[in-house]
Amino acid sequence: MAKSMLLVCRQSPWSGSGAREALDIALAGGAFDLPVSLLFLDDGVLQLATAQQAAAVQQKDLSANLRALPMFGVDELYVDQRSLDARGLSAEALDLPVTPLDDAALRTLLDRFDLLVTL
Amino acid sequence: MKFAIALFAPPHAPSSRRALRFAEAALAGGHQIVRLFFYQDGVHNASTNPVTPQDELDLPAAWRELVERHSLDAVVCIAAALRRGVLDEGEAQRYQRSASVAAPWELSGLGQLHEAAQLADRLVCFGGP
Amino acid sequence: MTTLHLLSHSPVGDDRFDSCLRLLGSRDGVLLTGDATYALRGDSLPARELAALPKGFPLFALDEDLHARGLSAPAHCTVVDYPGFVELCGRFDKVNGWL
């Protein structure tokens, strides 16, 4: 059976190509039918904020890549509740349907994957 | 034990040297490296362009030496490399640029990272400072 | 599955150290490399947080990074060299580098 990977995305969408290149790992894994899931942590939760206007700084819209995840079979998406709270974001008002988890649930989540990649 | 080693940081980042020393120690300990995969700014480690001062460690040269000495499978992410101007002869011709990476390195896709992670007993990623 | 967490960023002014400690599993371990070894410095806040981990928690630091910074490891931290680093990766089920 294929090993499962949890990609932990920690970068704001405005910190350079890091957030996009992290998502590319997930999309590539999905394209090969590998079990890849995502966790948004720390500034990575900012990728999920609504009303972002990438064109204002001549960037491509990251939300298109995020919305493509389920089409690539990457449909387990999680977010750290504490990171949301610290940044004034609510799990009910995000750009993408994601599952908010508390610390205990996150520990269980990290435990169950075969591979962790934190970017 | 079979290792997949992924490097995300440029040659001047301490984590590049750490990855190199780790790879050397793994091989010296009788372990196998199924693949080196360079992603994000790590692609610069495969470039022949960095000019390192003579009294400093030349990481791209050290990587090349390690890869050649142990005939390692060494892959550079093609999308990350193109974005950063690290091109092999074929890509250089296609985009009318100069080439700065050649064998033993191979430009290929992110699928190679996943394949290596699947084949190895451990995936170890290096990056940051 | 147990995880060996690799830290290389400074524990001060960066989220990685705090997030890593907050999400540690009960059987996980931490290897401090690079500027993360500053977490072992004297009476610092990160050093106190590490000292507060459960007794016997698998805490490691890379020898060359300690030496480079003029640091020494407290009794609850095991110093490893590169062969030790490689061996540690096999001792845990997976390795999570906090890039």
Short mmCIF file of C-alpha atoms in Angstrom, two decimals:
data_model
loop_
_atom_site.label_atom_id
_atom_site.label_comp_id
_atom_site.label_asym_id
_atom_site.label_seq_id
_atom_site.Cartn_x
_atom_site.Cartn_y
_atom_site.Cartn_z
CA MET A 1 0.00 0.00 0.00
CA ALA A 2 1.23 3.50 -0.80
CA LYS A 3 2.58 5.57 2.05
CA SER A 4 0.42 8.49 3.10
CA MET A 5 1.85 12.02 3.22
CA LEU A 6 0.74 14.99 5.27
CA LEU A 7 1.96 18.24 3.80
CA VAL A 8 2.12 20.93 6.47
CA CYS A 9 1.81 24.34 4.81
CA ARG A 10 3.19 27.11 7.03
CA GLN A 11 3.75 29.95 4.58
CA SER A 12 1.64 32.98 3.84
CA PRO A 13 0.58 33.23 0.18
CA TRP A 14 2.62 36.45 -0.06
CA SER A 15 6.00 35.11 1.06
CA GLY A 16 7.30 34.27 -2.40
CA SER A 17 6.87 31.06 -4.33
CA GLY A 18 7.01 28.88 -1.20
CA ALA A 19 3.29 28.42 -0.66
CA ARG A 20 2.67 27.64 -4.32
CA GLU A 21 5.59 25.20 -4.53
CA ALA A 22 4.38 23.43 -1.40
CA LEU A 23 0.94 23.00 -2.96
CA ASP A 24 2.59 21.68 -6.10
CA ILE A 25 3.95 18.77 -4.04
CA ALA A 26 0.39 17.93 -3.01
CA LEU A 27 -0.95 18.25 -6.56
CA ALA A 28 1.85 16.04 -7.92
CA GLY A 29 1.14 13.41 -5.27
CA GLY A 30 -2.55 13.51 -6.11
CA ALA A 31 -1.79 13.18 -9.82
CA PHE A 32 0.02 9.93 -9.02
CA ASP A 33 -2.94 8.71 -6.96
CA LEU A 34 -0.93 8.90 -3.76
CA PRO A 35 -2.72 9.59 -0.48
CA VAL A 36 -1.74 13.20 0.27
CA SER A 37 -3.46 15.42 2.83
CA LEU A 38 -2.85 19.02 3.82
CA LEU A 39 -2.60 20.83 7.12
CA PHE A 40 -2.50 24.62 7.22
CA LEU A 41 -0.45 25.79 10.19
CA ASP A 42 0.95 29.11 11.45
CA ASP A 43 0.99 31.71 8.63
CA GLY A 44 -0.10 28.96 6.23
CA VAL A 45 -3.69 29.52 7.40
CA LEU A 46 -3.55 32.92 5.67
CA GLN A 47 -3.76 31.03 2.37
CA LEU A 48 -7.39 30.36 3.30
CA ALA A 49 -8.45 33.95 3.95
CA THR A 50 -11.17 35.34 1.70
CA ALA A 51 -11.17 38.48 -0.48
CA GLN A 52 -7.47 38.30 -1.38
CA GLN A 53 -6.51 40.11 -4.58
CA ALA A 54 -3.33 38.57 -5.95
CA ALA A 55 -3.47 40.76 -9.05
CA ALA A 56 -2.83 43.83 -6.88
CA VAL A 57 0.80 42.69 -6.55
CA GLN A 58 1.00 41.02 -9.96
CA GLN A 59 0.75 37.52 -8.57
CA LYS A 60 -1.23 34.54 -9.72
CA ASP A 61 -4.19 33.60 -7.57
CA LEU A 62 -3.20 30.80 -5.20
CA SER A 63 -6.85 30.00 -4.51
CA ALA A 64 -7.15 28.42 -7.96
CA ASN A 65 -4.46 25.89 -6.95
CA LEU A 66 -6.18 25.34 -3.62
CA ARG A 67 -9.52 24.70 -5.30
CA ALA A 68 -7.85 22.23 -7.66
CA LEU A 69 -6.79 20.00 -4.75
CA PRO A 70 -10.01 17.92 -4.60
CA MET A 71 -9.84 17.36 -8.36
CA PHE A 72 -6.43 15.78 -7.77
CA GLY A 73 -7.86 13.57 -5.06
CA VAL A 74 -6.44 15.70 -2.26
CA ASP A 75 -9.62 16.18 -0.27
CA GLU A 76 -8.50 15.84 3.33
CA LEU A 77 -7.75 19.43 4.27
CA TYR A 78 -7.13 20.45 7.86
CA VAL A 79 -6.40 23.71 9.61
CA ASP A 80 -4.93 24.48 13.02
CA GLN A 81 -7.59 26.22 15.11
CA ARG A 82 -5.01 28.05 17.23
CA SER A 83 -3.28 29.48 14.15
CA LEU A 84 -6.67 30.73 12.92
CA ASP A 85 -7.47 32.30 16.31
CA ALA A 86 -4.10 34.04 16.50
CA ARG A 87 -4.70 35.62 13.09
CA GLY A 88 -8.32 36.62 13.62
CA LEU A 89 -9.70 34.08 11.17
CA SER A 90 -12.81 31.97 11.63
CA ALA A 91 -13.04 28.39 10.33
CA GLU A 92 -16.57 29.17 9.09
CA ALA A 93 -15.42 32.02 6.86
CA LEU A 94 -12.56 30.59 4.81
CA ASP A 95 -12.00 30.31 1.09
CA LEU A 96 -12.03 26.52 1.15
CA PRO A 97 -13.86 23.85 3.15
CA VAL A 98 -11.29 22.72 5.71
CA THR A 99 -11.57 20.86 8.99
CA PRO A 100 -10.40 22.84 12.04
CA LEU A 101 -8.54 20.79 14.65
CA ASP A 102 -7.47 21.49 18.22
CA ASP A 103 -4.04 20.54 19.57
CA ALA A 104 -5.06 17.04 20.67
CA ALA A 105 -6.66 16.25 17.31
CA LEU A 106 -3.59 17.61 15.52
CA ARG A 107 -1.31 15.30 17.50
CA THR A 108 -3.45 12.35 16.44
CA LEU A 109 -3.39 13.59 12.83
CA LEU A 110 0.40 13.96 12.67
CA ASP A 111 0.79 10.55 14.25
CA ARG A 112 -1.18 8.64 11.62
CA PHE A 113 0.67 9.64 8.45
CA ASP A 114 3.63 7.72 7.08
CA LEU A 115 5.36 10.88 5.83
CA LEU A 116 5.40 14.46 7.05
CA VAL A 117 6.67 17.33 4.92
CA THR A 118 6.59 20.75 6.59
CA LEU A 119 7.24 23.76 4.40
CA MET B 1 18.21 1.59 5.62
CA LYS B 2 17.12 3.36 2.43
CA PHE B 3 17.02 7.15 2.56
CA ALA B 4 15.43 9.71 0.26
CA ILE B 5 17.06 13.09 0.84
CA ALA B 6 15.35 16.28 -0.27
CA LEU B 7 17.05 19.65 -0.17
CA PHE B 8 15.10 22.91 -0.34
CA ALA B 9 17.76 25.51 0.51
CA PRO B 10 20.48 27.19 -1.60
CA PRO B 11 24.20 26.35 -1.30
CA HIS B 12 24.87 29.28 1.03
CA ALA B 13 22.32 28.06 3.58
CA PRO B 14 23.75 25.99 6.45
CA SER B 15 21.09 23.34 5.85
CA SER B 16 22.67 22.52 2.46
CA ARG B 17 25.92 21.61 4.15
CA ARG B 18 23.99 19.71 6.83
CA ALA B 19 22.23 17.69 4.11
CA LEU B 20 25.59 16.93 2.48
CA ARG B 21 27.17 15.78 5.76
CA PHE B 22 24.08 13.70 6.51
CA ALA B 23 24.26 12.04 3.08
CA GLU B 24 27.97 11.31 3.55
CA ALA B 25 27.36 9.83 6.99
CA ALA B 26 24.47 7.71 5.73
CA LEU B 27 26.63 6.24 2.95
CA ALA B 28 29.59 5.75 5.27
CA GLY B 29 27.28 3.89 7.65
CA GLY B 30 26.36 1.41 4.93
CA HIS B 31 22.98 2.91 4.20
CA GLN B 32 21.55 3.49 0.76
CA ILE B 33 20.38 6.76 -0.74
CA VAL B 34 17.62 5.97 -3.22
CA ARG B 35 17.53 9.53 -4.53
CA LEU B 36 18.65 13.08 -3.88
CA PHE B 37 15.90 15.51 -4.82
CA PHE B 38 16.57 19.24 -5.01
CA TYR B 39 13.54 21.51 -4.85
CA GLN B 40 12.84 25.22 -4.40
CA ASP B 41 16.12 27.10 -3.83
CA GLY B 42 17.86 23.75 -3.42
CA VAL B 43 18.13 23.59 -7.22
CA HIS B 44 21.06 26.04 -7.04
CA ASN B 45 23.13 23.27 -5.47
CA ALA B 46 23.12 21.51 -8.83
CA SER B 47 24.23 24.57 -10.77
CA THR B 48 27.75 25.02 -12.08
CA ASN B 49 27.31 28.80 -11.93
CA PRO B 50 27.91 29.67 -8.27
CA VAL B 51 31.44 30.99 -7.79
CA THR B 52 32.55 30.15 -4.27
CA PRO B 53 35.47 32.05 -2.68
CA GLN B 54 38.51 29.76 -2.54
CA ASP B 55 38.60 29.67 1.26
CA GLU B 56 34.94 28.60 1.53
CA LEU B 57 33.29 25.24 1.06
CA ASP B 58 32.07 24.86 -2.52
CA LEU B 59 28.78 23.07 -1.88
CA PRO B 60 27.73 22.55 -5.53
CA ALA B 61 31.14 21.00 -6.23
CA ALA B 62 30.92 18.84 -3.10
CA TRP B 63 27.48 17.59 -4.10
CA ARG B 64 28.68 16.79 -7.60
CA GLU B 65 31.66 14.88 -6.21
CA LEU B 66 29.43 12.88 -3.85
CA VAL B 67 26.89 12.07 -6.57
CA GLU B 68 29.60 10.94 -8.98
CA ARG B 69 31.61 8.96 -6.45
CA HIS B 70 28.57 6.96 -5.32
CA SER B 71 26.66 7.02 -8.63
CA LEU B 72 23.66 8.50 -6.82
CA ASP B 73 20.31 9.11 -8.44
CA ALA B 74 20.21 12.93 -8.33
CA VAL B 75 17.14 14.80 -9.52
CA VAL B 76 16.50 18.53 -9.75
CA CYS B 77 12.86 19.67 -9.95
CA ILE B 78 12.47 21.04 -13.45
CA ALA B 79 9.77 23.62 -12.64
CA ALA B 80 11.69 25.01 -9.66
CA ALA B 81 14.91 25.00 -11.70
CA LEU B 82 13.47 26.84 -14.71
CA ARG B 83 12.05 29.55 -12.46
CA ARG B 84 15.51 30.05 -10.93
CA GLY B 85 17.54 29.94 -14.12
CA VAL B 86 19.04 26.50 -13.53
CA LEU B 87 18.75 24.89 -16.97
CA ASP B 88 20.24 21.88 -18.66
CA GLU B 89 21.34 21.94 -22.30
CA GLY B 90 17.92 20.96 -23.64
CA GLU B 91 16.00 23.57 -21.65
CA ALA B 92 18.64 26.20 -22.39
CA GLN B 93 18.13 25.68 -26.11
CA ARG B 94 14.38 25.72 -25.77
CA TYR B 95 14.33 29.03 -23.88
CA GLN B 96 17.47 30.53 -25.45
CA ARG B 97 19.37 30.79 -22.18
CA SER B 98 22.66 29.42 -20.88
CA ALA B 99 22.88 25.92 -19.43
CA SER B 100 24.18 25.54 -15.88
CA VAL B 101 23.34 21.98 -14.95
CA ALA B 102 24.41 18.73 -16.58
CA ALA B 103 24.90 15.05 -15.77
CA PRO B 104 25.03 13.51 -13.20
CA TRP B 105 22.03 15.71 -12.41
CA GLU B 106 18.73 15.11 -14.12
CA LEU B 107 15.94 17.65 -14.44
CA SER B 108 12.61 15.98 -13.81
CA GLY B 109 9.25 16.46 -12.15
CA LEU B 110 7.92 16.38 -8.59
CA GLY B 111 6.70 12.84 -9.17
CA GLN B 112 10.33 11.83 -8.60
CA LEU B 113 10.15 13.18 -5.05
CA HIS B 114 7.04 11.14 -4.34
CA GLU B 115 8.51 8.04 -5.93
CA ALA B 116 11.65 8.38 -3.81
CA ALA B 117 9.58 8.87 -0.65
CA GLN B 118 7.61 5.71 -1.49
CA LEU B 119 10.74 3.65 -2.16
CA ALA B 120 12.75 4.81 0.83
CA ASP B 121 12.47 3.77 4.47
CA ARG B 122 12.88 7.41 5.48
CA LEU B 123 12.38 10.72 3.71
CA VAL B 124 14.59 13.40 5.24
CA CYS B 125 14.03 17.00 4.13
CA PHE B 126 16.58 19.75 4.67
CA GLY B 127 15.90 23.45 4.28
CA GLY B 128 15.81 26.78 6.02
CA PRO B 129 18.89 27.98 7.89
CA MET C 1 3.88 6.38 14.48
CA THR C 2 6.75 8.15 16.15
CA THR C 3 8.29 11.26 14.61
CA LEU C 4 11.74 12.78 14.89
CA HIS C 5 11.27 16.53 14.51
CA LEU C 6 14.20 18.47 13.03
CA LEU C 7 14.45 22.12 13.95
CA SER C 8 17.02 24.53 12.51
CA HIS C 9 15.48 27.98 13.00
CA SER C 10 16.09 30.10 16.08
CA PRO C 11 13.50 29.39 18.79
CA VAL C 12 12.98 33.11 19.35
CA GLY C 13 10.96 35.23 16.95
CA ASP C 14 9.81 32.25 14.89
CA ASP C 15 6.68 30.10 15.17
CA ARG C 16 8.33 26.77 14.42
CA PHE C 17 9.70 26.00 17.87
CA ASP C 18 6.42 26.76 19.65
CA SER C 19 4.27 24.94 17.08
CA CYS C 20 6.55 21.91 17.18
CA LEU C 21 6.44 21.65 20.98
CA ARG C 22 2.68 22.17 20.99
CA LEU C 23 2.08 19.35 18.50
CA LEU C 24 4.63 16.83 19.83
CA GLY C 25 3.34 13.30 20.16
CA SER C 26 4.02 11.46 23.40
CA ARG C 27 6.63 9.21 21.75
CA ASP C 28 8.17 11.81 19.43
CA GLY C 29 11.69 13.21 19.62
CA VAL C 30 13.33 16.51 18.72
CA LEU C 31 16.74 17.10 17.16
CA LEU C 32 18.04 20.66 17.42
CA THR C 33 20.35 21.76 14.62
CA GLY C 34 21.62 25.14 13.44
CA ASP C 35 20.19 28.12 15.29
CA ALA C 36 17.62 25.88 16.97
CA THR C 37 20.44 24.84 19.33
CA TYR C 38 20.09 28.31 20.90
CA ALA C 39 17.06 26.76 22.59
CA LEU C 40 19.58 25.16 24.98
CA ARG C 41 21.10 28.46 25.99
CA GLY C 42 21.30 29.01 29.75
CA ASP C 43 18.24 30.44 31.36
CA SER C 44 16.39 31.33 28.14
CA LEU C 45 12.64 30.88 27.76
CA PRO C 46 13.02 28.09 25.14
CA ALA C 47 15.50 26.30 27.44
CA ARG C 48 12.95 26.39 30.25
CA GLU C 49 10.28 25.03 27.90
CA LEU C 50 12.55 22.15 26.89
CA ALA C 51 13.44 21.46 30.51
CA ALA C 52 9.71 21.22 31.25
CA LEU C 53 9.22 18.33 28.78
CA PRO C 54 8.40 14.98 30.42
CA LYS C 55 11.37 13.26 32.04
CA GLY C 56 13.18 11.04 29.56
CA PHE C 57 11.84 12.91 26.54
CA PRO C 58 14.10 12.15 23.52
CA LEU C 59 15.83 15.51 23.02
CA PHE C 60 18.95 15.71 20.86
CA ALA C 61 21.29 18.37 19.52
CA LEU C 62 23.84 18.24 16.70
CA ASP C 63 27.35 18.51 18.16
CA GLU C 64 28.91 20.79 15.54
CA ASP C 65 26.15 23.38 15.86
CA LEU C 66 26.54 23.47 19.65
CA HIS C 67 30.30 23.85 19.35
CA ALA C 68 30.05 26.54 16.69
CA ARG C 69 27.87 28.60 19.02
CA GLY C 70 29.86 27.95 22.17
CA LEU C 71 26.92 26.13 23.72
CA SER C 72 26.85 23.02 25.84
CA ALA C 73 23.96 20.62 26.27
CA PRO C 74 22.16 20.14 29.60
CA ALA C 75 21.86 16.65 31.05
CA HIS C 76 18.43 16.05 29.54
CA CYS C 77 19.76 16.57 25.99
CA THR C 78 21.81 13.97 24.10
CA VAL C 79 24.51 15.31 21.79
CA VAL C 80 24.83 13.50 18.45
CA ASP C 81 27.23 13.65 15.53
CA TYR C 82 26.23 12.94 11.91
CA PRO C 83 26.37 9.14 12.24
CA GLY C 84 24.20 9.59 15.34
CA PHE C 85 21.82 11.79 13.35
CA VAL C 86 21.50 9.07 10.70
CA GLU C 87 20.92 6.44 13.37
CA LEU C 88 18.22 8.59 15.00
CA CYS C 89 16.28 8.72 11.74
CA GLY C 90 15.97 4.96 11.89
CA ARG C 91 14.96 4.96 15.54
CA PHE C 92 11.80 6.96 14.77
CA ASP C 93 9.15 5.94 12.22
CA LYS C 94 9.39 9.20 10.28
CA VAL C 95 11.37 12.41 10.15
CA ASN C 96 9.71 15.83 10.04
CA GLY C 97 12.00 18.66 9.09
CA TRP C 98 10.50 22.03 10.02
CA LEU C 99 11.73 23.84 6.90
#
